[in-house]
Structure formats: C-alpha cells, structure tokens
C-alpha cells in the first residue's frame, strides 16, 4: 500500500471542509492490510478508516493515517428458495449494493436507497431510513483488530445494534477495521411501506402492487427532494440524532407544543429533531458558509468555504437554542474529530 504524506482530504469527505492528513493510503486489496499495518510506526497513529467520509466532521487536521477503503466484491455465499446470503467488501459503495440487489430481485435494503457511504461504514452507525435499518438484514461483520491484527467475525447479536449505534461506535470505537459484511436478502420480500409518504408517493404514480424496484424509485425521489446531494452541496446527512425522551417529559412538552412531532420508541418517545430545530427558527439560516439546509433543518451544509470549526460552532448554537427552549440536548449523529 502506497503511503502519501500531508495530503488534502477535502475531496474525500462529503462536508468538503479543508483538512490535511499526515498520512494517507487506499486499501484495494485485503491481503495488503496486515503487512501494512504491522509495518506502521507510532508516528502513523492514530488510524482513521474512511469510506466516502459521509458521516465525519473534521474540526482540525488529522495527525495520523487515513485509510480509504476501496476493496471490492459482492459474492453469493448461500442460496435457498427464499433467501440469498451475500458477502460484500467494505469498499463497495452502499447504493451500488442496493442497486445490484434490487436488479437481482433480492429484497430487504430497497428502503435504504441513496444513503451515501460505503458498505464498511454502514454497520458502524446501523444506517437506517424509511422504516428499515441495516441490522434487519445483517448476518455478520468481518473485521481486523488494528493493534492485535487478528480477524474476528461479529455475528449480529454481538454488534449491539441500536438506533444509529453499534459496538463499533461505542466500546470498540476505533479498534477494528471492517473488511466484509454479510447480508441476508429475501427472494419474496415483505415491503415496508408505512414510513412517511411512501404509500402516497406510490399511489400518486398509480402503482398499486409495488415491487422492490418501485420502492427504490420512490425512496430515491423522496430523498432527492428533501436531502441535498453531497456532490452538489457539502453535507453529512442528519447532523443530529432524533432525541428519545421520557414519557412524562414528553407529556409536559405536548401541553406547551401540541403540534410537536413524535414517534413511539421502546425507551420513551422519539422526537423529530428537524421539528425542534425548525421551531427554534434555524431552518435555512447561515453563518458565513456554514448553514442549516432550507429543505431539511437536520442537515448542516457547507456552502463552499466553511471550516469544520465554523460548522461545529453553528451546531453548538443550534444545540443551545434547543436546550433553552425545550430542555432537550441534541446528540450529534456525525463523528466529530
Ligand atoms: N420536519 C420538520 N421540518 C422539516 C423537515 C422535517 O419539522 O423541515 C419534521 C416532519 O414532521 C417530519 C419529521 O421531521 O415528518 C421527520 O422528518 P424525516 O422523515 O425527513 O426524517 P428525520 O427523522 O428527520 C430520519 C433519519 C434520516 C432518514 C429519514 C428517513 C435520523 C437522525 N435521520 O430523519 O437519515 O433519511 O429519517 O427515514 O434518524 C441520516 O442519518 O443521515 C439520514 C438522512
């Protein structure tokens, strides 16, 4: 693996702020990894594993080695009349995996269409959208420990998935590099159409018996309408998580704000952070080149020259408004470095 020094990674992360990494390399061949990592000196650490950098906010230059994942391959490892199990290399672009599966008629991930990122990053934050999460189809994750250089397979239960959470984001944060992910898809999928406007969109298109292809099409339309394309406008998707609060706290809020947007949640009540932020009048606001997207206030954007610090400062102001008005602390969904 060829290591370059003092490289700008501005083009390699979707918020597109200026960042220099001390060392940079790309992993295209899994076999190169172990000799490469064992040859690295202390000076090369810490290591940051990156797909397309669609969930990171850099607030300073990176002092160690960025490894950009580019290993490829989707292999069928098991087939039954009802299911197909595939093993996907971490460097595959997530939406290409969705497209491939939809083209084959394998269902389960069509609601996760158009989520930016690569396969390897998907389990870390248990990507989710439109009523589906990656954990619904994930069998296991094959990863390498970056110090001990041992390979380990984490079955689904060991991944400790939660809402935008996994063991890789918590107790094992930064310790493992994900190489491959195994997914189990269905040949007779049960479509998930209950989230938001999916059903309405389908009927507006005159589709009465939708296929997974139709669902992919409709989800893609909704996303394109609401969420900015990072190629056109720097962003990292939802900047904050939707907060989950206690039921008694929710009841009090509901008295003051009967129109508050909420969903049932096993741990209380989940609120739409987008609604909280919009109600604090942040939608469409801008501080220099750091902004709150006009169509979706949960997405912070870089209009061109914003620095990571400026985006972080904007996020802090939003958090302050939400806490002083509602008493709710918004937690970032992106990784802040
Ligand atoms: N809303 C507003 N104002 C707005 C936009 C939305 O008040 O300008 C309210 C609406 O009431 C709407 C609700 O917020 O019904 C929820 O909005 P949306 O359906 O767009 O979903 P979200 O909760 O804001 C989550 C994920 C998205 C995912 C969508 C669809 C999180 C943090 N975000 O957003 O994921 O695409 O649901 O499932 O859970 C991401 O993680 O980067 C991401 C984009």
PDB file of C-alpha atoms in Angstrom, residues 7 144 200 228 281 285:
ATOM      1  CA  UNK A   7      -2.451  15.105   1.740  1.00  0.00           C
ATOM      2  CA  UNK A 144      -9.477  -6.902  11.855  1.00  0.00           C
ATOM      3  CA  UNK A 200     -48.820   8.299  -1.017  1.00  0.00           C
ATOM      4  CA  UNK A 228     -29.055  17.793  -0.546  1.00  0.00           C
ATOM      5  CA  UNK A 281     -36.079  29.252  13.659  1.00  0.00           C
ATOM      6  CA  UNK A 285     -30.114  30.116   8.418  1.00  0.00           C
TER       7      UNK A 285
END
